Amino acid sequence: MKRSLVERDHAHLWHPYTQAKTAPAPLPIVRGEGVYLYTEDGKRLLDGISSWWVNIHGHSHPTLNRALADQAQRLEHVVFAGCTHAPAVELAERLVQILPAGLSRVFYSDNGSTAVEVALKLAYQYWRNLGRPERRTFVTLHHAYHGDTVGAMSASEASLFTQAFAPMLFDVTRVDAPYCYRCPLGLERASCRIECLGSLEAALQRHRDTVAAVLVEPMLQAAGGMIVWPSEFLAGARRLCDEYGALLIADEVLTGFGRTGRMFACEHALVTPDIICLSKALTAGYLPLGATVATEQIFDAFLSDDRAKTFFHGHSFTANPLACAVACASLDLFHESDVLGRVARLEAQLRSGLAPLTELPHVGDVRVIGGVGVIELVSDKATRQAAGYLDGIGPRLAAAFLDRGLLLRPLGNIVYFMPPYVITDEEVDWALGQIEQVVAGAMA
Ligand SMILES: Cc1ncc(COP(=O)(O)O)c(C=O)c1O
């Protein structure tokens, strides 16, 4: 008898972030179209998490499909040390045009974690090449998540995700994040003056001569709790990096390409980082590709007759032509239709649709930025107590959403909705209705 996809999967596969002993069976997805995914047994699911935050123009988009097929006819891949090709060059030219002014050197890799690893290594070697090897430490933020490779884990918050590997990781200095609902200083956003920046300033003062770079997820700290920032914090971080001579690295792996309402989140504070990390929506969620883009000043520090100053880093699939071609086609779609205007309308609809949920007894906070709507659940509104990532409510809510045809993956007590931008107003209304009913019912 023919075995189902799930039975065959169970025999040989190992899924990410999944406890195989207790996890529900994976959804057997056979097709995607627009905002919908279709299962082997004929169910239709609205993809409310953009397939791990990567999809923006919808699944199986005809323009992107064509770009991929066309490129495959010409060149599928070639080594990028010693060779170049049109998709890589065109994508670099176009990224440099749309990125905050000053970011002009594109280094490709494979995914978000490698984009961050490259940024950390570039910053580290930059100072070494300049004859300042003592600048070799990093300042990162509480609640940060930068990926699962060893450097990216080191820079992330020490958490359940990283605890098994703690002895493998290098030390960083962690400072306060502007998590306004849980202000580290107990202040209120309406009256504060972003005093939480004081913790970053104190760290830069204390380690004045040894900090290579400050690494942040600008405007939206994602996996650490979908924390939306006041833009003043980002502006302040840039100012402090300038004052203390440290590089600023912006991890825009999630926020890049419109997710926060601007093409890049750094635009909310009119900030140019020294290095930016891109992935996820770079290829509209089609193919794995990372890009770490640096200023000319950083690139120049690697130019030398001394071969030891070379950036010795690369991946087999660096600048994969298929991925670069789809990324260019995705930028065409931004050009051809008002994608950012669509995200602005989505933001307005999320704001008005989610606001009434603050009245529910266990909804502590509702926050929205661009195409991301977030509900933070608490067990007690007065004390703001919550169980965090391992809160059993997450999987229970996910199952209830799934029953209603909505694919969401709450981060424990943090429920968020982050659909592909092509979602229609009616589909947003429908999804918000499901979220309200499930949250109200589950916590009643
Ligand atoms: C801000 C941020 N940086 C880095 C990463 C890691 O990206 P990847 O999963 O592609 O390695 C993620 C993934 O969620 C992310 O949200």
Coordinates of C-alpha atoms and ligand atoms in Angstrom, one line a residue:
M1 CA 0.0 0.0 0.0
K2 CA 1.2 3.5 -0.8
R3 CA 2.5 5.3 2.3
S4 CA 1.5 8.8 2.9
L5 CA 3.9 11.7 2.8
V6 CA 3.8 12.0 6.6
E7 CA 4.6 8.3 7.1
R8 CA 7.6 8.5 4.8
D9 CA 8.6 11.8 6.5
H10 CA 8.5 10.1 10.0
A11 CA 10.8 7.4 8.7
H12 CA 13.7 9.6 7.8
L13 CA 13.3 13.3 8.5
W14 CA 14.4 15.6 11.3
H15 CA 12.6 18.9 11.4
P16 CA 13.8 22.3 12.7
Y17 CA 12.7 23.5 16.2
T18 CA 10.7 20.3 16.6
Q19 CA 10.6 17.8 19.5
A20 CA 9.9 14.7 17.4
K21 CA 8.6 12.8 20.4
T22 CA 5.7 15.0 21.1
A23 CA 5.2 17.2 18.0
P24 CA 2.0 16.9 15.9
A25 CA 2.5 15.4 12.5
P26 CA 3.9 17.9 9.9
L27 CA 1.4 19.3 7.5
P28 CA 1.9 17.6 4.1
I29 CA 1.9 20.6 1.8
V30 CA 1.6 19.8 -1.9
R31 CA 1.0 23.2 -3.5
G32 CA 1.1 27.0 -2.8
E33 CA -0.7 29.8 -4.6
G34 CA -0.9 33.4 -3.5
V35 CA -1.5 33.5 0.3
Y36 CA -2.7 29.9 0.4
L37 CA -1.0 26.5 1.0
Y38 CA -2.8 23.2 0.1
T39 CA -2.3 20.0 1.9
E40 CA -2.1 16.4 0.5
D41 CA -5.6 15.7 1.9
G42 CA -7.1 18.8 0.2
K43 CA -7.1 21.4 3.0
R44 CA -6.5 25.1 2.2
L45 CA -4.5 27.1 4.7
L46 CA -3.9 30.8 4.8
D47 CA -0.2 31.3 5.3
G48 CA -0.3 33.8 8.2
I49 CA 3.5 33.7 8.9
S50 CA 4.7 34.1 5.3
S51 CA 6.4 30.6 5.6
W52 CA 8.8 31.7 8.3
W53 CA 8.7 35.3 7.4
V54 CA 10.2 34.9 3.9
N55 CA 7.3 35.2 1.5
I56 CA 6.1 38.7 0.4
H57 CA 4.5 38.5 -3.1
G58 CA 2.6 35.2 -2.5
H59 CA 3.4 31.6 -3.3
S60 CA 4.2 30.4 -6.8
H61 CA 4.1 33.9 -8.3
P62 CA 4.0 33.7 -12.1
T63 CA 6.6 36.5 -12.6
L64 CA 9.0 34.9 -10.1
N65 CA 8.4 31.4 -11.6
R66 CA 9.3 32.7 -15.0
A67 CA 12.5 34.4 -13.8
L68 CA 13.6 31.2 -12.1
A69 CA 12.8 29.1 -15.2
D70 CA 14.5 31.5 -17.5
Q71 CA 17.7 31.7 -15.4
A72 CA 17.8 27.9 -15.1
Q73 CA 17.9 27.7 -18.9
R74 CA 21.1 29.9 -19.0
L75 CA 23.2 29.2 -15.9
E76 CA 22.1 27.4 -12.7
H77 CA 25.3 27.9 -10.7
V78 CA 29.0 28.7 -10.9
V79 CA 31.8 29.2 -8.4
F80 CA 31.8 32.9 -7.3
A81 CA 35.5 33.1 -6.4
G82 CA 37.1 34.1 -9.7
C83 CA 33.9 34.2 -11.7
T84 CA 31.0 36.6 -11.9
H85 CA 27.6 36.6 -13.6
A86 CA 24.8 39.0 -14.6
P87 CA 22.2 38.1 -11.9
A88 CA 24.8 38.8 -9.1
V89 CA 25.9 42.0 -10.7
E90 CA 22.5 43.3 -11.4
L91 CA 21.2 42.4 -8.0
A92 CA 24.1 44.2 -6.3
E93 CA 23.6 47.3 -8.5
R94 CA 19.9 47.4 -7.6
L95 CA 20.5 46.8 -3.9
V96 CA 23.0 49.6 -3.7
Q97 CA 20.4 51.9 -5.3
I98 CA 17.7 51.2 -2.8
L99 CA 19.7 50.7 0.4
P100 CA 20.4 53.5 2.8
A101 CA 23.0 55.7 1.1
G102 CA 26.6 54.7 1.7
L103 CA 26.1 50.9 1.7
S104 CA 27.8 49.9 -1.5
R105 CA 29.7 46.6 -1.2
V106 CA 27.6 43.4 -1.4
F107 CA 28.9 40.1 -0.1
Y108 CA 26.6 37.2 -0.8
S109 CA 26.0 34.1 1.3
D110 CA 23.3 31.5 1.8
N111 CA 20.8 32.6 4.5
G112 CA 20.1 35.0 7.4
S113 CA 22.5 33.3 9.8
T114 CA 25.4 33.4 7.3
A115 CA 24.6 37.0 6.5
V116 CA 25.1 37.7 10.2
E117 CA 28.2 35.6 10.5
V118 CA 29.7 37.5 7.6
A119 CA 28.9 40.8 9.2
L120 CA 30.5 39.8 12.5
K121 CA 33.6 38.5 10.8
L122 CA 33.9 41.6 8.6
A123 CA 33.6 43.9 11.6
Y124 CA 36.2 41.9 13.5
Q125 CA 38.7 41.8 10.7
Y126 CA 38.1 45.4 9.7
W127 CA 39.6 46.6 13.0
R128 CA 42.4 44.0 12.7
N129 CA 43.3 45.1 9.2
L130 CA 43.4 48.7 10.4
G131 CA 45.9 47.7 13.1
R132 CA 43.4 48.0 15.9
P133 CA 42.9 44.3 16.9
E134 CA 41.9 45.2 20.4
R135 CA 38.5 46.2 19.0
R136 CA 37.2 42.7 18.9
T137 CA 34.1 42.5 21.0
F138 CA 30.4 42.9 20.2
V139 CA 27.6 44.6 22.0
T140 CA 24.2 43.1 21.3
L141 CA 20.7 43.5 22.8
H142 CA 18.6 41.5 25.2
H143 CA 15.8 39.6 23.4
A144 CA 18.0 39.5 20.2
Y145 CA 17.8 36.6 17.8
H146 CA 20.3 36.6 14.9
G147 CA 20.3 33.0 13.8
D148 CA 21.5 29.5 14.7
T149 CA 25.1 29.3 13.6
V150 CA 27.7 29.7 16.3
G151 CA 28.5 33.4 15.9
A152 CA 24.8 34.3 15.4
M153 CA 23.9 32.3 18.5
S154 CA 26.6 34.1 20.5
A155 CA 25.2 37.4 19.5
S156 CA 21.6 36.4 20.3
E157 CA 20.0 36.5 23.7
A158 CA 21.1 33.7 26.0
S159 CA 18.0 31.6 26.0
L160 CA 16.4 28.2 25.7
F161 CA 17.5 28.2 22.1
T162 CA 21.2 28.6 22.9
Q163 CA 21.6 27.1 26.4
A164 CA 22.7 23.7 25.2
F165 CA 25.6 25.3 23.4
A166 CA 26.6 27.9 25.9
P167 CA 30.2 26.6 26.3
M168 CA 30.7 26.8 22.5
L169 CA 29.7 30.5 22.3
F170 CA 31.9 33.6 22.6
D171 CA 31.1 36.3 25.1
V172 CA 29.3 39.5 24.1
T173 CA 28.1 42.5 26.1
R174 CA 24.3 42.5 26.2
V175 CA 22.4 45.8 26.8
D176 CA 18.8 46.8 27.2
A177 CA 16.4 46.7 24.3
P178 CA 13.5 49.1 24.1
Y179 CA 10.8 46.6 25.0
C180 CA 8.2 49.2 26.0
Y181 CA 5.6 46.9 27.3
R182 CA 8.2 45.4 29.7
C183 CA 10.4 48.5 30.0
P184 CA 13.7 47.5 31.6
L185 CA 13.6 50.7 33.6
G186 CA 9.9 50.5 34.5
L187 CA 9.1 53.7 32.6
E188 CA 6.1 54.5 30.3
R189 CA 6.6 55.2 26.6
A190 CA 4.2 58.1 26.7
S191 CA 6.5 60.0 29.1
C192 CA 10.0 58.4 28.7
R193 CA 12.9 59.9 26.9
I194 CA 14.4 56.6 25.7
E195 CA 16.4 56.3 28.9
C196 CA 17.0 52.6 28.0
L197 CA 19.7 53.8 25.6
G198 CA 21.7 54.5 28.8
S199 CA 22.6 50.8 29.1
L200 CA 24.2 50.9 25.5
E201 CA 26.0 54.1 26.3
A202 CA 27.4 52.7 29.6
A203 CA 28.6 49.5 27.7
L204 CA 30.3 51.6 25.1
Q205 CA 31.9 53.8 27.7
R206 CA 33.1 50.8 29.7
H207 CA 34.5 49.0 26.7
R208 CA 35.4 52.2 24.8
D209 CA 38.5 50.7 23.1
T210 CA 37.5 47.1 22.6
V211 CA 34.1 47.2 20.9
A212 CA 34.2 46.2 17.2
A213 CA 30.5 46.7 16.6
V214 CA 27.0 47.0 18.0
L215 CA 24.5 44.6 16.4
V216 CA 20.8 45.3 16.4
E217 CA 17.6 44.1 14.7
P218 CA 16.3 47.6 13.9
M219 CA 12.6 48.4 14.8
L220 CA 11.4 44.9 15.2
Q221 CA 13.1 42.2 17.4
A222 CA 11.5 39.2 16.0
A223 CA 12.0 35.7 17.4
G224 CA 12.8 37.3 20.9
G225 CA 9.2 38.4 21.2
M226 CA 8.1 40.5 18.2
I227 CA 9.2 43.7 20.0
V228 CA 8.4 46.9 18.2
W229 CA 10.8 49.8 18.8
P230 CA 10.4 53.5 19.0
S231 CA 12.5 54.8 16.1
E232 CA 14.4 57.1 18.6
F233 CA 16.2 54.1 20.0
L234 CA 17.6 53.3 16.6
A235 CA 18.6 56.9 15.9
G236 CA 20.3 56.9 19.4
A237 CA 22.2 53.7 18.7
R238 CA 23.7 55.2 15.5
R239 CA 24.6 58.4 17.4
L240 CA 26.3 56.4 20.2
C241 CA 28.2 54.2 17.7
D242 CA 29.5 57.4 16.0
E243 CA 30.4 58.9 19.4
Y244 CA 32.4 55.9 20.6
G245 CA 33.8 54.8 17.2
A246 CA 32.0 51.5 17.0
L247 CA 30.5 50.0 13.8
L248 CA 26.7 49.6 13.7
I249 CA 25.5 46.4 12.1
A250 CA 21.8 46.2 11.2
D251 CA 20.3 42.7 11.0
E252 CA 17.5 43.3 8.5
V253 CA 17.1 39.7 7.7
L254 CA 13.5 39.9 8.7
T255 CA 12.8 43.6 8.4
G256 CA 14.2 44.2 5.0
F257 CA 12.0 44.5 1.9
G258 CA 9.0 46.3 3.3
R259 CA 8.1 44.2 6.3
T260 CA 8.0 47.2 8.7
G261 CA 6.4 49.5 6.2
R262 CA 9.6 51.0 4.8
M263 CA 11.8 49.2 2.3
F264 CA 14.4 48.9 5.1
A265 CA 13.7 49.4 8.8
C266 CA 16.7 51.7 9.2
E267 CA 14.7 54.2 7.1
H268 CA 12.4 54.8 10.1
A269 CA 15.2 56.7 11.8
L270 CA 17.0 57.8 8.6
V271 CA 20.0 55.8 9.7
T272 CA 22.8 54.2 7.6
P273 CA 24.4 51.3 9.4
D274 CA 28.0 50.4 8.5
I275 CA 26.9 46.9 7.6
I276 CA 23.4 45.5 6.8
C277 CA 22.4 41.9 6.8
L278 CA 19.7 40.8 4.3
S279 CA 18.0 37.4 3.5
K280 CA 14.5 36.0 3.8
A281 CA 12.4 38.3 1.5
L282 CA 15.5 39.2 -0.5
T283 CA 14.3 36.4 -2.9
A284 CA 10.7 36.9 -2.0
G285 CA 11.0 33.7 -0.1
Y286 CA 11.8 31.6 -3.1
L287 CA 15.4 30.5 -2.6
P288 CA 18.0 30.7 0.2
L289 CA 20.3 33.7 -0.3
G290 CA 22.0 36.1 2.1
A291 CA 23.6 39.5 1.4
T292 CA 25.8 41.4 3.8
V293 CA 26.3 44.9 2.5
A294 CA 29.1 47.2 3.8
T295 CA 30.3 50.7 3.3
E296 CA 33.2 51.5 1.0
Q297 CA 35.3 52.4 4.1
I298 CA 35.0 48.8 5.3
F299 CA 35.8 47.4 1.9
D300 CA 38.8 49.6 1.6
A301 CA 40.3 48.2 4.8
F302 CA 40.6 44.8 3.1
L303 CA 42.5 46.2 0.1
S304 CA 46.2 45.3 0.5
D305 CA 49.2 43.7 -1.0
D306 CA 49.3 41.7 2.2
R307 CA 47.2 38.6 1.4
A308 CA 46.5 38.1 5.1
K309 CA 44.2 41.1 4.9
T310 CA 41.9 39.2 2.5
F311 CA 38.4 38.2 3.7
F312 CA 38.8 34.5 3.7
H313 CA 35.1 33.5 3.7
G314 CA 32.8 31.9 1.1
H315 CA 30.2 29.3 0.6
S316 CA 29.7 26.8 -2.2
F317 CA 26.5 28.6 -3.2
T318 CA 27.7 32.1 -2.9
A319 CA 25.7 34.4 -5.3
N320 CA 23.7 31.5 -6.7
P321 CA 22.4 32.8 -10.1
L322 CA 18.9 31.3 -9.7
A323 CA 18.4 33.0 -6.3
C324 CA 19.9 36.3 -7.6
A325 CA 17.6 36.2 -10.7
V326 CA 14.5 35.7 -8.6
A327 CA 15.6 38.5 -6.2
C328 CA 15.9 40.9 -9.2
A329 CA 12.4 39.8 -10.4
S330 CA 11.1 40.5 -6.9
L331 CA 12.5 44.0 -7.0
D332 CA 10.8 44.4 -10.4
L333 CA 7.5 43.6 -8.7
F334 CA 8.2 46.4 -6.1
H335 CA 8.8 48.7 -9.0
E336 CA 5.7 47.7 -11.0
S337 CA 3.1 47.9 -8.3
D338 CA 2.8 49.9 -5.2
V339 CA 4.0 47.2 -2.8
L340 CA 4.9 49.6 0.0
G341 CA 1.5 51.3 -0.4
R342 CA -0.1 47.9 0.1
V343 CA 1.9 47.3 3.3
A344 CA 0.8 50.7 4.6
R345 CA -2.9 49.7 4.0
L346 CA -2.2 46.4 5.7
E347 CA -0.7 48.2 8.7
A348 CA -3.7 50.4 9.0
Q349 CA -6.0 47.4 8.9
L350 CA -4.0 45.5 11.4
R351 CA -4.0 48.5 13.8
S352 CA -7.8 49.0 13.7
G353 CA -8.5 45.3 13.6
L354 CA -6.3 44.3 16.5
A355 CA -7.0 47.3 18.8
P356 CA -10.2 45.9 20.2
L357 CA -8.3 42.8 21.4
T358 CA -6.7 44.8 24.2
E359 CA -10.1 44.6 26.0
L360 CA -9.7 40.8 26.3
P361 CA -8.8 39.7 29.8
H362 CA -5.5 38.0 28.9
V363 CA -4.2 40.3 26.2
G364 CA -1.4 42.4 27.7
D365 CA -0.2 44.3 24.7
V366 CA -1.1 44.7 21.0
R367 CA 1.6 46.1 18.7
V368 CA 1.8 46.7 15.0
I369 CA 4.5 47.7 12.6
G370 CA 4.1 47.5 8.8
G371 CA 2.8 44.1 7.9
V372 CA 3.2 42.6 11.3
G373 CA 0.5 42.4 14.0
V374 CA 1.4 41.1 17.5
I375 CA -0.7 40.1 20.5
E376 CA 1.2 39.5 23.8
L377 CA -0.8 37.2 26.1
V378 CA -0.3 37.3 29.8
S379 CA -1.7 35.2 32.6
D380 CA -2.3 38.3 34.7
K381 CA -2.8 41.7 33.2
A382 CA -1.9 43.6 36.4
T383 CA 1.5 41.9 36.9
R384 CA 2.1 41.3 33.2
Q385 CA 3.2 37.8 34.1
A386 CA 3.6 35.3 31.2
A387 CA 5.3 32.0 30.8
G388 CA 7.3 32.9 27.6
Y389 CA 8.3 30.6 24.7
L390 CA 7.5 27.4 26.4
D391 CA 4.0 28.5 27.3
G392 CA 1.7 25.6 26.4
I393 CA -0.8 28.1 25.1
G394 CA 1.3 28.6 21.9
P395 CA 0.8 25.1 20.5
R396 CA -2.8 25.0 21.7
L397 CA -3.6 28.2 19.8
A398 CA -1.7 27.0 16.7
A399 CA -3.9 23.9 16.6
A400 CA -7.1 25.9 17.0
F401 CA -6.0 28.3 14.2
L402 CA -5.2 25.3 12.0
D403 CA -8.6 23.8 12.5
R404 CA -10.0 27.1 11.1
G405 CA -7.6 27.1 8.1
L406 CA -5.1 29.6 9.4
L407 CA -1.4 28.8 9.6
L408 CA 0.2 30.6 12.6
R409 CA 3.1 29.7 14.9
P410 CA 2.9 31.7 18.1
L411 CA 6.2 32.2 19.9
G412 CA 4.8 30.8 23.2
N413 CA 2.6 33.6 24.6
I414 CA 3.3 35.9 21.6
V415 CA 0.8 35.5 18.8
Y416 CA 1.6 37.3 15.6
F417 CA 0.2 37.6 12.1
M418 CA 2.7 38.3 9.3
P419 CA 1.1 37.4 5.9
P420 CA 2.5 37.8 2.4
Y421 CA 1.7 41.4 1.3
V422 CA -0.6 40.2 -1.5
I423 CA -3.2 39.3 1.0
T424 CA -6.6 41.0 0.3
D425 CA -8.5 43.3 2.8
E426 CA -11.2 40.6 3.0
E427 CA -8.6 37.9 3.8
V428 CA -7.1 40.1 6.5
D429 CA -10.5 40.7 8.0
W430 CA -11.2 37.0 8.0
A431 CA -7.8 36.1 9.6
L432 CA -8.2 38.8 12.3
G433 CA -11.7 37.5 13.1
Q434 CA -10.3 34.0 13.6
I435 CA -7.5 35.3 15.8
E436 CA -10.0 37.3 17.9
Q437 CA -12.3 34.3 18.3
V438 CA -9.6 31.8 19.1
V439 CA -7.7 34.1 21.5
A440 CA -11.0 35.0 23.3
G441 CA -12.1 31.4 23.5
A442 CA -8.8 29.8 24.5
M443 CA -8.3 32.2 27.4
A444 CA -11.9 32.3 28.6
Ligands
LIG1 C1 16.6 39.0 12.6 C2 17.0 37.6 12.1 N1 18.3 37.4 11.9 C3 18.8 36.2 11.4 C4 17.9 35.2 11.2 C5 18.4 33.8 10.8 O1 18.0 33.6 9.4 P1 18.1 32.1 8.9 O2 17.0 31.4 9.5 O3 17.8 32.3 7.4 O4 19.4 31.5 9.1 C6 16.5 35.3 11.5 C7 15.6 34.2 11.3 O5 14.5 34.2 11.7 C8 16.1 36.6 11.9 O6 14.8 36.8 12.2

